[in-house]
Amino acid sequence: MGVLVPHEYGGSGFGYHEYVTAIVEISKIDSSIGLSLAAHNSLCTGHILQFGNEEQKRKYLPKLATAEWIGAWGLTEPNTGSDAGNMKTVAVEDGDHYIINGAKNFITHGNSGDVAVVMTRTGEVGDSHAMTAFVVERGTPGFKKGRKENKLGMRASETTEMIFEDCRVPKENILGEVGEGFIQALKVLDGGRISIAALGQGIAEGALQAAIQYSKERHQFNQPISKFQGISFKLAEMATKVEASRLLIDRSADMKNKGMSINKESAMAKLYSSEIAVEVANDAVQIFGGYGYTKDYPVEKFYRDAKLCTIGEGTSEIQKLVISRAILK
Ligand SMILES: Cc1cc2nc3c(=O)[nH]c(=O)nc-3n(C[C@H](O)[C@H](O)[C@H](O)COP(=O)(O)OP(=O)(O)OC[C@H]3O[C@@H](n4cnc5c(N)ncnc54)[C@H](O)[C@@H]3O)c2cc1C
């Protein structure tokens, strides 16, 4: 749970290639756990690692890196998802504290998280330099649990509201400078997109492996179904998509490790890996036939889980927005 956290803060001290490997391998088996791993590492822990001061890092990172504490990260609100900069949750200065009021929704570990990084408005609507990120600990008065979503997939990864009612948070819990919160969040998401791409990659690899194995075992018309070109060509296309996705992710991971800007590259990896995860999982269910539609085999879960990848941490449409802005500059 502290893959990217340096040893000095109790983490594993790895880079993005190892991080991607961890998420892919776990997501091949259970992508809900892959999602929770991604949200905990990239979002909450990653935000504190990138923008926390020394005191904040020493206080939170060792607990997060060892999973003694689980982290949440709240940007999305009921009326502002893709348009997160329009957020309504406000933080108002009050002596040594800020008072937070509002609600976040669709938050991974929103109820179970021990600590949350929360983006709030501290200035005018429409000003991207008028938002501030706070660390809020569970148990802080006014930081309340909200509704738990009943989801299509990723059902083992908790998704809930987070409610703030006159929640007093000390100024020492501000991450970076007042007004920087939204800009920080966009930078955190650049890295986070690699983890959702890895999530899609793991789902696609898991679905492909299951489909290959099944196609060799299942016999129809006195031969394994893998002998039918309609099936083997489908497997060939699935395998090619999985390889292409891996290359895009590896390039982003490489650039991130080198400290390069990955705004366009991580959006490309996230867009492609998410979309092919849906396609490959769909093809895997088709190869399993009626059995693919049952809960006896893993492919129906891959099929349901994959869809999250095209939505969470920026929809596929928003990735296209990021990519098109970069190439049309
Ligand atoms: C399981 C799960 C876990 C999540 N975890 C977290 C979390 O931990 N923290 C967090 O902050 N958020 C989290 N989210 C929220 C997620 O990031 C948002 O759902 C996502 O950003 C989309 O926002 P929205 O749902 O409001 O959709 P909307 O923004 O309402 O989008 C609806 C549709 O309109 C399209 N659209 C919107 N704007 C444009 C545009 N400019 N051009 C073209 N099309 C557009 C979208 O692509 C989409 O198809 C999670 C969501 C889910 C489902």
Short mmCIF file of C-alpha atoms and ligand atoms in Angstrom, two decimals:
data_model
loop_
_atom_site.label_atom_id
_atom_site.label_comp_id
_atom_site.label_asym_id
_atom_site.label_seq_id
_atom_site.Cartn_x
_atom_site.Cartn_y
_atom_site.Cartn_z
CA MET A 1 0.00 0.00 0.00
CA GLY A 2 3.02 2.25 -0.06
CA VAL A 3 4.48 1.16 -3.39
CA LEU A 4 5.70 4.63 -4.40
CA VAL A 5 6.41 5.93 -0.90
CA PRO A 6 10.16 6.27 -0.18
CA HIS A 7 11.74 4.02 2.50
CA GLU A 8 12.26 6.99 4.82
CA TYR A 9 8.46 7.29 5.16
CA GLY A 10 7.88 3.56 5.60
CA GLY A 11 7.09 2.68 1.99
CA SER A 12 8.52 0.24 -0.55
CA GLY A 13 10.39 2.97 -2.43
CA PHE A 14 9.55 1.58 -5.84
CA GLY A 15 8.95 3.39 -9.12
CA TYR A 16 6.03 3.40 -11.54
CA HIS A 17 6.95 0.15 -13.34
CA GLU A 18 6.72 -1.79 -10.08
CA TYR A 19 3.52 0.09 -9.18
CA VAL A 20 1.95 -0.84 -12.52
CA THR A 21 3.03 -4.47 -12.07
CA ALA A 22 1.40 -4.64 -8.64
CA ILE A 23 -1.92 -3.26 -9.91
CA VAL A 24 -1.92 -5.40 -13.07
CA GLU A 25 -1.18 -8.63 -11.20
CA ILE A 26 -3.81 -8.00 -8.53
CA SER A 27 -6.41 -6.84 -11.08
CA LYS A 28 -5.96 -10.02 -13.13
CA ILE A 29 -7.60 -11.78 -10.18
CA ASP A 30 -9.70 -9.11 -8.44
CA SER A 31 -9.95 -5.68 -9.99
CA SER A 32 -11.88 -4.26 -7.00
CA ILE A 33 -8.77 -4.73 -4.92
CA GLY A 34 -6.80 -3.23 -7.82
CA LEU A 35 -9.06 -0.15 -7.73
CA SER A 36 -8.68 0.27 -3.98
CA LEU A 37 -4.91 -0.13 -4.31
CA ALA A 38 -4.85 2.51 -7.07
CA ALA A 39 -7.03 5.02 -5.17
CA HIS A 40 -5.11 4.60 -1.93
CA ASN A 41 -1.66 4.86 -3.53
CA SER A 42 -2.09 7.34 -6.36
CA LEU A 43 -4.70 9.65 -4.94
CA CYS A 44 -4.64 10.06 -1.15
CA THR A 45 -1.10 8.87 -0.46
CA GLY A 46 0.21 10.32 -3.72
CA HIS A 47 -1.26 13.76 -3.00
CA ILE A 48 0.35 13.92 0.46
CA LEU A 49 3.64 12.60 -0.96
CA GLN A 50 3.68 15.22 -3.74
CA PHE A 51 2.35 18.26 -1.91
CA GLY A 52 2.59 17.64 1.85
CA ASN A 53 5.21 19.40 3.97
CA GLU A 54 7.78 17.39 5.92
CA GLU A 55 5.66 17.32 9.07
CA GLN A 56 2.57 16.11 7.17
CA LYS A 57 4.58 13.44 5.36
CA ARG A 58 6.04 12.12 8.63
CA LYS A 59 2.61 12.12 10.25
CA TYR A 60 0.56 10.39 7.52
CA LEU A 61 2.77 8.49 5.08
CA PRO A 62 4.09 5.72 7.41
CA LYS A 63 0.53 4.80 8.44
CA LEU A 64 -0.75 4.91 4.83
CA ALA A 65 2.26 3.04 3.43
CA THR A 66 1.75 0.13 5.82
CA ALA A 67 -2.05 0.15 5.42
CA GLU A 68 -2.50 0.83 9.12
CA TRP A 69 -4.62 3.66 7.69
CA ILE A 70 -6.63 3.52 4.47
CA GLY A 71 -6.78 6.71 2.43
CA ALA A 72 -9.61 8.43 0.52
CA TRP A 73 -9.44 11.34 -1.92
CA GLY A 74 -12.40 13.62 -2.50
CA LEU A 75 -12.68 15.72 -5.64
CA THR A 76 -16.00 14.63 -7.23
CA GLU A 77 -19.30 16.10 -6.02
CA PRO A 78 -22.91 15.20 -6.86
CA ASN A 79 -23.17 18.00 -9.46
CA THR A 80 -19.54 18.30 -10.50
CA GLY A 81 -17.72 15.25 -11.88
CA SER A 82 -15.91 15.98 -15.15
CA ASP A 83 -16.34 19.68 -14.36
CA ALA A 84 -14.68 19.28 -10.95
CA GLY A 85 -13.38 22.86 -10.99
CA ASN A 86 -16.95 24.01 -10.37
CA MET A 87 -17.04 22.30 -6.95
CA LYS A 88 -19.40 23.63 -4.29
CA THR A 89 -17.77 22.30 -1.10
CA VAL A 90 -16.46 25.40 0.67
CA ALA A 91 -13.80 26.02 3.28
CA VAL A 92 -14.06 29.32 5.18
CA GLU A 93 -11.22 30.72 7.27
CA ASP A 94 -11.90 30.93 11.02
CA GLY A 95 -8.86 31.91 13.08
CA ASP A 96 -6.40 28.98 13.10
CA HIS A 97 -8.93 26.77 11.34
CA TYR A 98 -11.01 26.44 8.20
CA ILE A 99 -14.65 25.35 8.40
CA ILE A 100 -15.64 22.92 5.62
CA ASN A 101 -19.23 22.50 4.42
CA GLY A 102 -20.42 20.39 1.49
CA ALA A 103 -20.52 16.86 0.12
CA LYS A 104 -18.31 14.70 -2.05
CA ASN A 105 -19.62 11.62 -3.82
CA PHE A 106 -18.36 8.48 -5.57
CA ILE A 107 -15.39 8.45 -3.19
CA THR A 108 -13.37 5.24 -2.93
CA HIS A 109 -13.05 4.44 0.82
CA GLY A 110 -15.25 7.48 1.56
CA ASN A 111 -16.68 5.80 4.67
CA SER A 112 -13.98 3.33 5.62
CA GLY A 113 -10.98 5.59 5.00
CA ASP A 114 -9.06 6.68 8.10
CA VAL A 115 -7.92 9.87 6.44
CA ALA A 116 -9.06 11.84 3.39
CA VAL A 117 -7.55 14.47 1.15
CA VAL A 118 -10.41 16.83 0.30
CA MET A 119 -10.53 19.53 -2.35
CA THR A 120 -12.55 22.59 -1.31
CA ARG A 121 -13.45 26.03 -2.67
CA THR A 122 -11.74 28.86 -0.81
CA GLY A 123 -12.51 31.60 -3.33
CA GLU A 124 -14.66 32.55 -6.31
CA VAL A 125 -16.40 30.01 -8.56
CA GLY A 126 -14.66 29.88 -11.94
CA ASP A 127 -11.19 30.68 -10.54
CA SER A 128 -8.98 27.60 -10.82
CA HIS A 129 -6.65 29.18 -8.22
CA ALA A 130 -9.42 29.40 -5.61
CA MET A 131 -9.42 25.83 -4.34
CA THR A 132 -7.53 24.33 -1.43
CA ALA A 133 -6.68 20.75 -0.44
CA PHE A 134 -6.96 19.63 3.19
CA VAL A 135 -6.10 16.43 5.00
CA VAL A 136 -9.11 15.49 7.14
CA GLU A 137 -8.83 12.71 9.71
CA ARG A 138 -11.68 10.34 10.56
CA GLY A 139 -13.21 11.40 13.85
CA THR A 140 -12.93 15.11 13.10
CA PRO A 141 -16.30 16.54 14.22
CA GLY A 142 -18.50 17.32 11.20
CA PHE A 143 -16.75 14.79 8.90
CA LYS A 144 -19.59 12.32 8.34
CA LYS A 145 -20.15 9.07 6.50
CA GLY A 146 -22.59 9.11 3.58
CA ARG A 147 -24.53 6.80 1.31
CA LYS A 148 -22.75 3.72 -0.03
CA GLU A 149 -23.27 3.18 -3.77
CA ASN A 150 -24.74 -0.11 -5.04
CA LYS A 151 -22.57 -0.58 -8.12
CA LEU A 152 -22.55 -2.60 -11.37
CA GLY A 153 -19.01 -3.83 -10.71
CA MET A 154 -15.97 -3.22 -8.51
CA ARG A 155 -18.27 -4.33 -5.72
CA ALA A 156 -15.50 -5.17 -3.25
CA SER A 157 -14.20 -1.59 -3.44
CA GLU A 158 -16.26 0.76 -1.31
CA THR A 159 -17.67 3.87 -3.04
CA THR A 160 -19.54 6.40 -0.86
CA GLU A 161 -20.41 9.99 -0.17
CA MET A 162 -18.36 12.06 2.28
CA ILE A 163 -20.34 14.75 4.12
CA PHE A 164 -18.88 17.86 5.75
CA GLU A 165 -21.04 19.81 8.18
CA ASP A 166 -19.24 22.67 9.94
CA CYS A 167 -16.12 20.50 9.94
CA ARG A 168 -13.29 22.45 11.63
CA VAL A 169 -9.90 21.57 10.24
CA PRO A 170 -6.68 23.20 11.50
CA LYS A 171 -4.65 25.27 9.05
CA GLU A 172 -1.72 22.92 9.56
CA ASN A 173 -3.74 20.36 7.54
CA ILE A 174 -3.61 22.44 4.35
CA LEU A 175 -1.59 20.69 1.63
CA GLY A 176 0.71 23.17 -0.09
CA GLU A 177 -0.63 26.70 -0.44
CA VAL A 178 -4.18 28.04 -0.12
CA GLY A 179 -5.62 28.29 -3.65
CA GLU A 180 -3.43 25.52 -5.13
CA GLY A 181 -5.79 22.60 -4.49
CA PHE A 182 -7.30 22.18 -7.94
CA ILE A 183 -3.97 22.52 -9.73
CA GLN A 184 -2.55 19.91 -7.33
CA ALA A 185 -5.50 17.61 -8.03
CA LEU A 186 -4.92 17.77 -11.80
CA LYS A 187 -1.25 16.84 -11.27
CA VAL A 188 -2.24 13.97 -8.96
CA LEU A 189 -4.67 12.74 -11.63
CA ASP A 190 -1.92 12.71 -14.29
CA GLY A 191 -0.13 10.03 -12.25
CA GLY A 192 -3.37 8.41 -11.14
CA ARG A 193 -4.33 7.75 -14.74
CA ILE A 194 -1.42 5.35 -15.09
CA SER A 195 -2.92 3.32 -12.24
CA ILE A 196 -6.39 3.16 -13.86
CA ALA A 197 -4.72 2.18 -17.14
CA ALA A 198 -2.96 -0.60 -15.20
CA LEU A 199 -6.30 -1.61 -13.72
CA GLY A 200 -7.73 -1.96 -17.25
CA GLN A 201 -4.61 -3.85 -18.33
CA GLY A 202 -4.99 -6.34 -15.48
CA ILE A 203 -8.66 -6.91 -16.30
CA ALA A 204 -7.86 -7.40 -20.00
CA GLU A 205 -4.99 -9.81 -19.24
CA GLY A 206 -7.13 -11.79 -16.78
CA ALA A 207 -9.99 -12.04 -19.26
CA LEU A 208 -7.67 -13.01 -22.12
CA GLN A 209 -5.95 -15.74 -20.08
CA ALA A 210 -9.31 -17.17 -19.01
CA ALA A 211 -10.60 -17.11 -22.60
CA ILE A 212 -7.49 -18.82 -24.02
CA GLN A 213 -7.70 -21.60 -21.45
CA TYR A 214 -11.41 -22.11 -21.91
CA SER A 215 -11.18 -22.14 -25.70
CA LYS A 216 -8.76 -25.07 -25.50
CA GLU A 217 -10.94 -27.00 -23.06
CA ARG A 218 -14.40 -26.44 -24.51
CA HIS A 219 -15.32 -28.83 -27.33
CA GLN A 220 -18.06 -28.28 -29.88
CA PHE A 221 -18.48 -30.10 -33.21
CA ASN A 222 -15.89 -32.64 -31.94
CA GLN A 223 -13.04 -30.18 -31.55
CA PRO A 224 -11.82 -27.49 -29.16
CA ILE A 225 -13.50 -24.18 -29.98
CA SER A 226 -9.97 -22.64 -30.30
CA LYS A 227 -9.73 -24.51 -33.63
CA PHE A 228 -12.48 -22.32 -35.08
CA GLN A 229 -10.98 -19.34 -36.83
CA GLY A 230 -13.88 -17.21 -35.51
CA ILE A 231 -12.53 -17.84 -32.01
CA SER A 232 -8.77 -17.91 -32.67
CA PHE A 233 -8.87 -14.62 -34.62
CA LYS A 234 -10.85 -13.04 -31.81
CA LEU A 235 -8.15 -14.21 -29.38
CA ALA A 236 -5.46 -12.80 -31.69
CA GLU A 237 -7.13 -9.39 -31.70
CA MET A 238 -7.58 -9.47 -27.92
CA ALA A 239 -3.90 -10.35 -27.40
CA THR A 240 -2.77 -7.54 -29.74
CA LYS A 241 -4.87 -4.98 -27.85
CA VAL A 242 -3.43 -6.18 -24.55
CA GLU A 243 0.14 -5.77 -25.88
CA ALA A 244 -0.53 -2.29 -27.30
CA SER A 245 -2.07 -1.23 -23.99
CA ARG A 246 0.98 -2.53 -22.12
CA LEU A 247 3.31 -0.47 -24.32
CA LEU A 248 1.36 2.76 -23.75
CA ILE A 249 1.38 2.16 -19.99
CA ASP A 250 5.09 1.33 -19.96
CA ARG A 251 5.89 4.54 -21.85
CA SER A 252 3.94 6.63 -19.34
CA ALA A 253 5.56 4.82 -16.40
CA ASP A 254 8.99 5.37 -17.91
CA MET A 255 8.40 9.08 -18.44
CA LYS A 256 6.92 9.48 -14.95
CA ASN A 257 9.96 7.80 -13.41
CA LYS A 258 12.14 10.30 -15.30
CA GLY A 259 10.11 13.24 -13.95
CA MET A 260 8.79 14.18 -17.39
CA SER A 261 5.34 15.68 -18.00
CA ILE A 262 2.92 12.84 -18.77
CA ASN A 263 -0.31 14.80 -19.20
CA LYS A 264 -0.94 13.59 -22.78
CA GLU A 265 0.75 10.20 -22.45
CA SER A 266 -1.07 9.10 -19.29
CA ALA A 267 -4.38 10.22 -20.84
CA MET A 268 -3.60 8.11 -23.94
CA ALA A 269 -2.69 5.09 -21.81
CA LYS A 270 -5.80 5.51 -19.65
CA LEU A 271 -8.11 5.99 -22.65
CA TYR A 272 -6.79 3.03 -24.61
CA SER A 273 -6.34 0.56 -21.75
CA SER A 274 -9.81 1.30 -20.38
CA GLU A 275 -11.56 0.94 -23.71
CA ILE A 276 -9.76 -2.29 -24.61
CA ALA A 277 -10.48 -3.70 -21.13
CA VAL A 278 -14.20 -3.37 -21.93
CA GLU A 279 -13.73 -4.85 -25.42
CA VAL A 280 -11.54 -7.76 -24.28
CA ALA A 281 -13.82 -8.62 -21.35
CA ASN A 282 -16.80 -8.51 -23.74
CA ASP A 283 -15.02 -10.86 -26.18
CA ALA A 284 -14.07 -13.18 -23.30
CA VAL A 285 -17.71 -13.51 -22.23
CA GLN A 286 -18.59 -14.30 -25.87
CA ILE A 287 -15.94 -17.03 -26.05
CA PHE A 288 -17.33 -18.60 -22.87
CA GLY A 289 -20.83 -18.63 -24.39
CA GLY A 290 -23.62 -19.25 -21.89
CA TYR A 291 -21.12 -20.14 -19.17
CA GLY A 292 -19.60 -16.69 -19.56
CA TYR A 293 -22.91 -15.23 -18.52
CA THR A 294 -22.87 -17.09 -15.21
CA LYS A 295 -21.01 -16.42 -11.99
CA ASP A 296 -19.30 -19.84 -12.26
CA TYR A 297 -16.49 -18.28 -14.29
CA PRO A 298 -14.55 -15.04 -13.72
CA VAL A 299 -15.27 -13.35 -17.05
CA GLU A 300 -18.67 -11.93 -16.09
CA LYS A 301 -16.95 -10.07 -13.24
CA PHE A 302 -14.23 -8.75 -15.55
CA TYR A 303 -17.01 -7.59 -17.90
CA ARG A 304 -18.77 -5.64 -15.11
CA ASP A 305 -15.60 -4.33 -13.49
CA ALA A 306 -14.01 -3.15 -16.75
CA LYS A 307 -16.62 -0.43 -17.33
CA LEU A 308 -15.39 1.54 -14.32
CA CYS A 309 -12.07 2.12 -16.07
CA THR A 310 -13.73 4.24 -18.79
CA ILE A 311 -15.36 6.43 -16.09
CA GLY A 312 -13.22 6.79 -12.94
CA GLU A 313 -10.43 9.42 -12.73
CA GLY A 314 -11.76 11.12 -15.84
CA THR A 315 -14.07 9.55 -18.43
CA SER A 316 -12.83 8.45 -21.85
CA GLU A 317 -14.32 11.66 -23.27
CA ILE A 318 -12.29 13.75 -20.81
CA GLN A 319 -9.13 11.83 -21.77
CA LYS A 320 -9.85 12.76 -25.41
CA LEU A 321 -10.24 16.37 -24.30
CA VAL A 322 -6.81 16.28 -22.62
CA ILE A 323 -5.17 14.57 -25.61
CA SER A 324 -6.77 16.84 -28.22
CA ARG A 325 -5.80 19.96 -26.26
CA ALA A 326 -2.19 18.73 -26.17
CA ILE A 327 -1.95 17.90 -29.87
CA LEU A 328 -3.77 21.05 -31.02
CA LYS A 329 -1.65 23.42 -28.92
C1 LIG B 1 -16.38 3.29 -8.58
C2 LIG B 1 -16.00 4.74 -8.62
C3 LIG B 1 -14.97 5.22 -7.83
C4 LIG B 1 -14.65 6.58 -7.81
N1 LIG B 1 -13.69 7.03 -6.95
C5 LIG B 1 -13.49 8.37 -6.84
C6 LIG B 1 -12.63 8.89 -5.83
O1 LIG B 1 -12.02 8.12 -5.06
N2 LIG B 1 -12.49 10.24 -5.71
C7 LIG B 1 -13.14 11.10 -6.54
O2 LIG B 1 -12.97 12.31 -6.38
N3 LIG B 1 -13.97 10.65 -7.51
C8 LIG B 1 -14.16 9.31 -7.67
N4 LIG B 1 -15.03 8.84 -8.64
C9 LIG B 1 -15.74 9.79 -9.48
C10 LIG B 1 -15.31 9.78 -10.95
O3 LIG B 1 -14.04 10.34 -11.09
C11 LIG B 1 -16.41 10.51 -11.74
O4 LIG B 1 -17.54 9.67 -11.75
C12 LIG B 1 -15.97 10.85 -13.14
O5 LIG B 1 -14.98 11.84 -13.14
C13 LIG B 1 -17.14 11.33 -14.01
O6 LIG B 1 -17.91 12.30 -13.36
P1 LIG B 1 -19.50 12.16 -13.31
O7 LIG B 1 -19.77 10.79 -12.84
O8 LIG B 1 -20.06 13.29 -12.58
O9 LIG B 1 -19.95 12.22 -14.83
P2 LIG B 1 -20.28 13.57 -15.64
O10 LIG B 1 -19.15 14.53 -15.52
O11 LIG B 1 -21.64 14.04 -15.31
O12 LIG B 1 -20.28 13.01 -17.14
C14 LIG B 1 -21.45 12.42 -17.75
C15 LIG B 1 -21.10 12.15 -19.22
O13 LIG B 1 -20.84 13.39 -19.89
C16 LIG B 1 -19.57 13.34 -20.51
N5 LIG B 1 -18.93 14.67 -20.49
C17 LIG B 1 -18.80 15.52 -19.43
N6 LIG B 1 -18.12 16.61 -19.78
C18 LIG B 1 -17.81 16.46 -21.11
C19 LIG B 1 -17.09 17.22 -22.06
N7 LIG B 1 -16.54 18.40 -21.74
N8 LIG B 1 -16.97 16.74 -23.32
C20 LIG B 1 -17.52 15.55 -23.66
N9 LIG B 1 -18.19 14.76 -22.81
C21 LIG B 1 -18.33 15.20 -21.54
C22 LIG B 1 -18.77 12.32 -19.68
O14 LIG B 1 -17.68 11.80 -20.40
C23 LIG B 1 -19.83 11.28 -19.39
O15 LIG B 1 -19.98 10.43 -20.49
C24 LIG B 1 -15.34 7.48 -8.68
C25 LIG B 1 -16.35 6.98 -9.52
C26 LIG B 1 -16.70 5.65 -9.49
C27 LIG B 1 -17.83 5.17 -10.37
#
